[in-house]
Amino acid sequence: MYEMNRDKNKRDEPSSFMSRVVSVGFFGGLFWGVIGFFAYYLNLSKIGPALILAPWALGKWKTQWLGQLIGIVLIALLSILVAIVYRYLFSRIKSKFAGIFFGVLLWILVFYLLHPIFPGLEPMNKIGRNTISTTLCLYILYGVFVGYSISFEYQERQQAKNGQST
């Protein structure tokens, strides 16, 4: 009888924090990848989600709709790892500024540090102000989305834990 009640309680527990982090990362990458595609499609940016394929894929297909779609899916999957990194570095900070900082940090990582692995990416002085401002804003919004969602969940779980222990 005791075993049955313990199993029932395990099923009734809310999902684990790490599963929330993974889902926030995936859906954040999916959503902001789609928004990035629209920015590319509307010529607000010279860079679309297919940029992630540049180091590996050959052929013209990677810049067409199939490449953009595969790029969005890969960004969503990579975003899971990015959310896990945020969870371990900044989850205790419940502030939009941590998310803004994280988004700017990711933008600098992609456009400056990882720039050599993207053969089709123009240098920053030739890429254009529209592309720079659009991508920077997208990365900041992504950082705020992921950061605030993870930090909020962390704070809620801490309050619930402290409420149960008192």
PDB file of C-alpha atoms in Angstrom:
ATOM      1  CA  MET A   1       0.000   0.000   0.000  1.00  0.00           C
ATOM      2  CA  TYR A   2       2.812   2.419   0.919  1.00  0.00           C
ATOM      3  CA  GLU A   3       4.580   1.751  -2.410  1.00  0.00           C
ATOM      4  CA  MET A   4       1.434   2.558  -4.358  1.00  0.00           C
ATOM      5  CA  ASN A   5       0.975   5.922  -2.596  1.00  0.00           C
ATOM      6  CA  ARG A   6       4.627   6.838  -3.104  1.00  0.00           C
ATOM      7  CA  ASP A   7       4.387   6.096  -6.838  1.00  0.00           C
ATOM      8  CA  LYS A   8       1.200   8.148  -7.078  1.00  0.00           C
ATOM      9  CA  ASN A   9       2.901  11.112  -5.368  1.00  0.00           C
ATOM     10  CA  LYS A  10       5.812  10.926  -7.801  1.00  0.00           C
ATOM     11  CA  ARG A  11       3.426  11.185 -10.736  1.00  0.00           C
ATOM     12  CA  ASP A  12       1.599  14.150  -9.184  1.00  0.00           C
ATOM     13  CA  GLU A  13       4.806  16.175  -8.680  1.00  0.00           C
ATOM     14  CA  PRO A  14       5.335  19.022 -11.135  1.00  0.00           C
ATOM     15  CA  SER A  15       7.876  18.454 -13.848  1.00  0.00           C
ATOM     16  CA  SER A  16      11.508  18.787 -12.937  1.00  0.00           C
ATOM     17  CA  PHE A  17      13.329  22.086 -13.221  1.00  0.00           C
ATOM     18  CA  MET A  18      15.681  20.723 -15.864  1.00  0.00           C
ATOM     19  CA  SER A  19      12.764  19.616 -18.062  1.00  0.00           C
ATOM     20  CA  ARG A  20      11.386  23.163 -17.825  1.00  0.00           C
ATOM     21  CA  VAL A  21      14.786  24.563 -18.803  1.00  0.00           C
ATOM     22  CA  VAL A  22      14.907  22.219 -21.805  1.00  0.00           C
ATOM     23  CA  SER A  23      11.395  23.163 -22.934  1.00  0.00           C
ATOM     24  CA  VAL A  24      12.054  26.907 -22.499  1.00  0.00           C
ATOM     25  CA  GLY A  25      15.258  26.532 -24.502  1.00  0.00           C
ATOM     26  CA  PHE A  26      13.628  24.567 -27.300  1.00  0.00           C
ATOM     27  CA  PHE A  27      10.552  26.744 -27.678  1.00  0.00           C
ATOM     28  CA  GLY A  28      12.570  29.931 -27.240  1.00  0.00           C
ATOM     29  CA  GLY A  29      14.897  28.879 -30.040  1.00  0.00           C
ATOM     30  CA  LEU A  30      11.975  27.808 -32.196  1.00  0.00           C
ATOM     31  CA  PHE A  31      10.011  31.029 -31.673  1.00  0.00           C
ATOM     32  CA  TRP A  32      12.934  33.426 -32.085  1.00  0.00           C
ATOM     33  CA  GLY A  33      14.279  31.391 -34.994  1.00  0.00           C
ATOM     34  CA  VAL A  34      10.961  31.886 -36.787  1.00  0.00           C
ATOM     35  CA  ILE A  35      11.036  35.607 -35.956  1.00  0.00           C
ATOM     36  CA  GLY A  36      14.605  35.710 -37.303  1.00  0.00           C
ATOM     37  CA  PHE A  37      13.394  34.091 -40.513  1.00  0.00           C
ATOM     38  CA  PHE A  38      10.683  36.744 -40.896  1.00  0.00           C
ATOM     39  CA  ALA A  39      13.293  39.456 -40.349  1.00  0.00           C
ATOM     40  CA  TYR A  40      15.413  37.838 -43.070  1.00  0.00           C
ATOM     41  CA  TYR A  41      12.428  37.401 -45.383  1.00  0.00           C
ATOM     42  CA  LEU A  42      11.411  41.045 -44.930  1.00  0.00           C
ATOM     43  CA  ASN A  43      15.007  42.134 -45.674  1.00  0.00           C
ATOM     44  CA  LEU A  44      15.522  43.549 -42.194  1.00  0.00           C
ATOM     45  CA  SER A  45      18.579  41.321 -41.928  1.00  0.00           C
ATOM     46  CA  LYS A  46      20.970  39.771 -44.435  1.00  0.00           C
ATOM     47  CA  ILE A  47      21.279  36.766 -42.146  1.00  0.00           C
ATOM     48  CA  GLY A  48      18.675  34.038 -41.823  1.00  0.00           C
ATOM     49  CA  PRO A  49      18.460  30.959 -39.623  1.00  0.00           C
ATOM     50  CA  ALA A  50      20.299  28.952 -42.293  1.00  0.00           C
ATOM     51  CA  LEU A  51      23.533  30.650 -41.171  1.00  0.00           C
ATOM     52  CA  ILE A  52      23.908  27.775 -38.707  1.00  0.00           C
ATOM     53  CA  LEU A  53      24.352  25.422 -41.694  1.00  0.00           C
ATOM     54  CA  ALA A  54      27.145  27.478 -43.287  1.00  0.00           C
ATOM     55  CA  PRO A  55      30.110  25.566 -41.824  1.00  0.00           C
ATOM     56  CA  TRP A  56      28.814  22.143 -42.905  1.00  0.00           C
ATOM     57  CA  ALA A  57      26.282  22.168 -45.704  1.00  0.00           C
ATOM     58  CA  LEU A  58      27.186  22.537 -49.354  1.00  0.00           C
ATOM     59  CA  GLY A  59      24.933  23.711 -52.123  1.00  0.00           C
ATOM     60  CA  LYS A  60      22.470  26.452 -52.812  1.00  0.00           C
ATOM     61  CA  TRP A  61      19.597  24.686 -50.998  1.00  0.00           C
ATOM     62  CA  LYS A  62      20.884  25.905 -47.634  1.00  0.00           C
ATOM     63  CA  THR A  63      19.920  29.510 -48.460  1.00  0.00           C
ATOM     64  CA  GLN A  64      16.470  28.548 -49.751  1.00  0.00           C
ATOM     65  CA  TRP A  65      13.349  27.743 -47.723  1.00  0.00           C
ATOM     66  CA  LEU A  66      14.496  24.199 -46.854  1.00  0.00           C
ATOM     67  CA  GLY A  67      17.787  25.471 -45.475  1.00  0.00           C
ATOM     68  CA  GLN A  68      15.976  28.152 -43.459  1.00  0.00           C
ATOM     69  CA  LEU A  69      13.558  25.551 -42.049  1.00  0.00           C
ATOM     70  CA  ILE A  70      16.372  23.169 -41.100  1.00  0.00           C
ATOM     71  CA  GLY A  71      18.226  26.148 -39.610  1.00  0.00           C
ATOM     72  CA  ILE A  72      15.229  26.979 -37.398  1.00  0.00           C
ATOM     73  CA  VAL A  73      15.054  23.393 -36.130  1.00  0.00           C
ATOM     74  CA  LEU A  74      18.809  23.311 -35.447  1.00  0.00           C
ATOM     75  CA  ILE A  75      18.607  26.647 -33.622  1.00  0.00           C
ATOM     76  CA  ALA A  76      15.795  25.247 -31.457  1.00  0.00           C
ATOM     77  CA  LEU A  77      17.917  22.201 -30.597  1.00  0.00           C
ATOM     78  CA  LEU A  78      21.053  24.265 -29.945  1.00  0.00           C
ATOM     79  CA  SER A  79      18.970  26.590 -27.826  1.00  0.00           C
ATOM     80  CA  ILE A  80      18.425  23.749 -25.356  1.00  0.00           C
ATOM     81  CA  LEU A  81      22.152  23.787 -24.595  1.00  0.00           C
ATOM     82  CA  VAL A  82      22.138  27.581 -24.377  1.00  0.00           C
ATOM     83  CA  ALA A  83      19.261  27.446 -21.859  1.00  0.00           C
ATOM     84  CA  ILE A  84      21.139  24.883 -19.769  1.00  0.00           C
ATOM     85  CA  VAL A  85      24.169  27.188 -19.731  1.00  0.00           C
ATOM     86  CA  TYR A  86      21.922  30.048 -18.592  1.00  0.00           C
ATOM     87  CA  ARG A  87      20.436  27.829 -15.903  1.00  0.00           C
ATOM     88  CA  TYR A  88      23.848  27.158 -14.375  1.00  0.00           C
ATOM     89  CA  LEU A  89      25.247  30.673 -14.753  1.00  0.00           C
ATOM     90  CA  PHE A  90      22.382  33.086 -14.152  1.00  0.00           C
ATOM     91  CA  SER A  91      19.229  31.294 -12.947  1.00  0.00           C
ATOM     92  CA  ARG A  92      19.451  32.846  -9.479  1.00  0.00           C
ATOM     93  CA  ILE A  93      19.185  36.361 -10.918  1.00  0.00           C
ATOM     94  CA  LYS A  94      15.564  37.394 -11.455  1.00  0.00           C
ATOM     95  CA  SER A  95      16.088  40.458 -13.593  1.00  0.00           C
ATOM     96  CA  LYS A  96      15.549  41.321 -17.208  1.00  0.00           C
ATOM     97  CA  PHE A  97      19.043  42.805 -17.214  1.00  0.00           C
ATOM     98  CA  ALA A  98      20.604  39.371 -16.786  1.00  0.00           C
ATOM     99  CA  GLY A  99      18.695  38.228 -19.880  1.00  0.00           C
ATOM    100  CA  ILE A 100      19.730  41.345 -21.795  1.00  0.00           C
ATOM    101  CA  PHE A 101      23.355  40.768 -20.818  1.00  0.00           C
ATOM    102  CA  PHE A 102      23.092  37.110 -21.820  1.00  0.00           C
ATOM    103  CA  GLY A 103      21.579  38.016 -25.206  1.00  0.00           C
ATOM    104  CA  VAL A 104      24.331  40.554 -25.922  1.00  0.00           C
ATOM    105  CA  LEU A 105      26.922  37.994 -24.833  1.00  0.00           C
ATOM    106  CA  LEU A 106      25.472  35.418 -27.251  1.00  0.00           C
ATOM    107  CA  TRP A 107      25.443  37.985 -30.073  1.00  0.00           C
ATOM    108  CA  ILE A 108      29.102  38.836 -29.461  1.00  0.00           C
ATOM    109  CA  LEU A 109      29.922  35.121 -29.336  1.00  0.00           C
ATOM    110  CA  VAL A 110      28.250  34.416 -32.691  1.00  0.00           C
ATOM    111  CA  PHE A 111      29.186  37.540 -34.624  1.00  0.00           C
ATOM    112  CA  TYR A 112      32.696  38.125 -33.311  1.00  0.00           C
ATOM    113  CA  LEU A 113      34.183  34.998 -31.756  1.00  0.00           C
ATOM    114  CA  LEU A 114      32.568  32.393 -34.021  1.00  0.00           C
ATOM    115  CA  HIS A 115      32.681  34.607 -37.115  1.00  0.00           C
ATOM    116  CA  PRO A 116      35.558  32.623 -38.732  1.00  0.00           C
ATOM    117  CA  ILE A 117      33.511  29.396 -38.884  1.00  0.00           C
ATOM    118  CA  PHE A 118      30.754  31.064 -40.944  1.00  0.00           C
ATOM    119  CA  PRO A 119      32.243  31.438 -44.429  1.00  0.00           C
ATOM    120  CA  GLY A 120      29.354  33.450 -45.919  1.00  0.00           C
ATOM    121  CA  LEU A 121      29.132  35.981 -43.093  1.00  0.00           C
ATOM    122  CA  GLU A 122      30.418  39.396 -44.063  1.00  0.00           C
ATOM    123  CA  PRO A 123      32.726  41.314 -41.715  1.00  0.00           C
ATOM    124  CA  MET A 124      30.952  43.512 -39.181  1.00  0.00           C
ATOM    125  CA  ASN A 125      32.005  46.740 -40.908  1.00  0.00           C
ATOM    126  CA  LYS A 126      30.311  45.570 -44.145  1.00  0.00           C
ATOM    127  CA  ILE A 127      27.278  43.748 -42.822  1.00  0.00           C
ATOM    128  CA  GLY A 128      25.105  46.850 -42.495  1.00  0.00           C
ATOM    129  CA  ARG A 129      23.387  48.695 -39.682  1.00  0.00           C
ATOM    130  CA  ASN A 130      20.016  47.077 -40.337  1.00  0.00           C
ATOM    131  CA  THR A 131      21.429  43.587 -39.949  1.00  0.00           C
ATOM    132  CA  ILE A 132      23.432  44.518 -36.869  1.00  0.00           C
ATOM    133  CA  SER A 133      20.536  46.223 -35.100  1.00  0.00           C
ATOM    134  CA  THR A 134      17.997  43.558 -36.087  1.00  0.00           C
ATOM    135  CA  THR A 135      20.131  40.612 -35.020  1.00  0.00           C
ATOM    136  CA  LEU A 136      21.257  42.327 -31.830  1.00  0.00           C
ATOM    137  CA  CYS A 137      17.633  43.039 -30.899  1.00  0.00           C
ATOM    138  CA  LEU A 138      16.629  39.444 -31.669  1.00  0.00           C
ATOM    139  CA  TYR A 139      19.434  38.088 -29.497  1.00  0.00           C
ATOM    140  CA  ILE A 140      18.498  40.459 -26.667  1.00  0.00           C
ATOM    141  CA  LEU A 141      14.833  39.449 -26.869  1.00  0.00           C
ATOM    142  CA  TYR A 142      15.834  35.789 -26.964  1.00  0.00           C
ATOM    143  CA  GLY A 143      18.075  36.308 -23.923  1.00  0.00           C
ATOM    144  CA  VAL A 144      15.292  38.049 -22.007  1.00  0.00           C
ATOM    145  CA  PHE A 145      12.791  35.329 -22.939  1.00  0.00           C
ATOM    146  CA  VAL A 146      15.024  32.449 -21.917  1.00  0.00           C
ATOM    147  CA  GLY A 147      16.583  34.241 -18.968  1.00  0.00           C
ATOM    148  CA  TYR A 148      13.434  35.569 -17.379  1.00  0.00           C
ATOM    149  CA  SER A 149      11.539  32.315 -17.932  1.00  0.00           C
ATOM    150  CA  ILE A 150      14.260  30.220 -16.309  1.00  0.00           C
ATOM    151  CA  SER A 151      14.867  32.679 -13.472  1.00  0.00           C
ATOM    152  CA  PHE A 152      11.152  32.978 -12.768  1.00  0.00           C
ATOM    153  CA  GLU A 153      10.788  29.203 -12.613  1.00  0.00           C
ATOM    154  CA  TYR A 154      13.837  28.968 -10.343  1.00  0.00           C
ATOM    155  CA  GLN A 155      12.432  31.617  -7.959  1.00  0.00           C
ATOM    156  CA  GLU A 156       9.012  29.921  -7.891  1.00  0.00           C
ATOM    157  CA  ARG A 157      10.563  26.579  -7.007  1.00  0.00           C
ATOM    158  CA  GLN A 158      12.706  28.176  -4.302  1.00  0.00           C
ATOM    159  CA  GLN A 159       9.638  29.835  -2.762  1.00  0.00           C
ATOM    160  CA  ALA A 160       7.714  26.564  -2.881  1.00  0.00           C
ATOM    161  CA  LYS A 161      10.622  24.725  -1.279  1.00  0.00           C
ATOM    162  CA  ASN A 162      10.955  27.346   1.479  1.00  0.00           C
ATOM    163  CA  GLY A 163       7.195  27.320   2.032  1.00  0.00           C
ATOM    164  CA  GLN A 164       7.167  23.535   2.507  1.00  0.00           C
ATOM    165  CA  SER A 165      10.145  23.470   4.874  1.00  0.00           C
ATOM    166  CA  THR A 166       8.657  26.015   7.318  1.00  0.00           C
TER     167      THR A 166
END
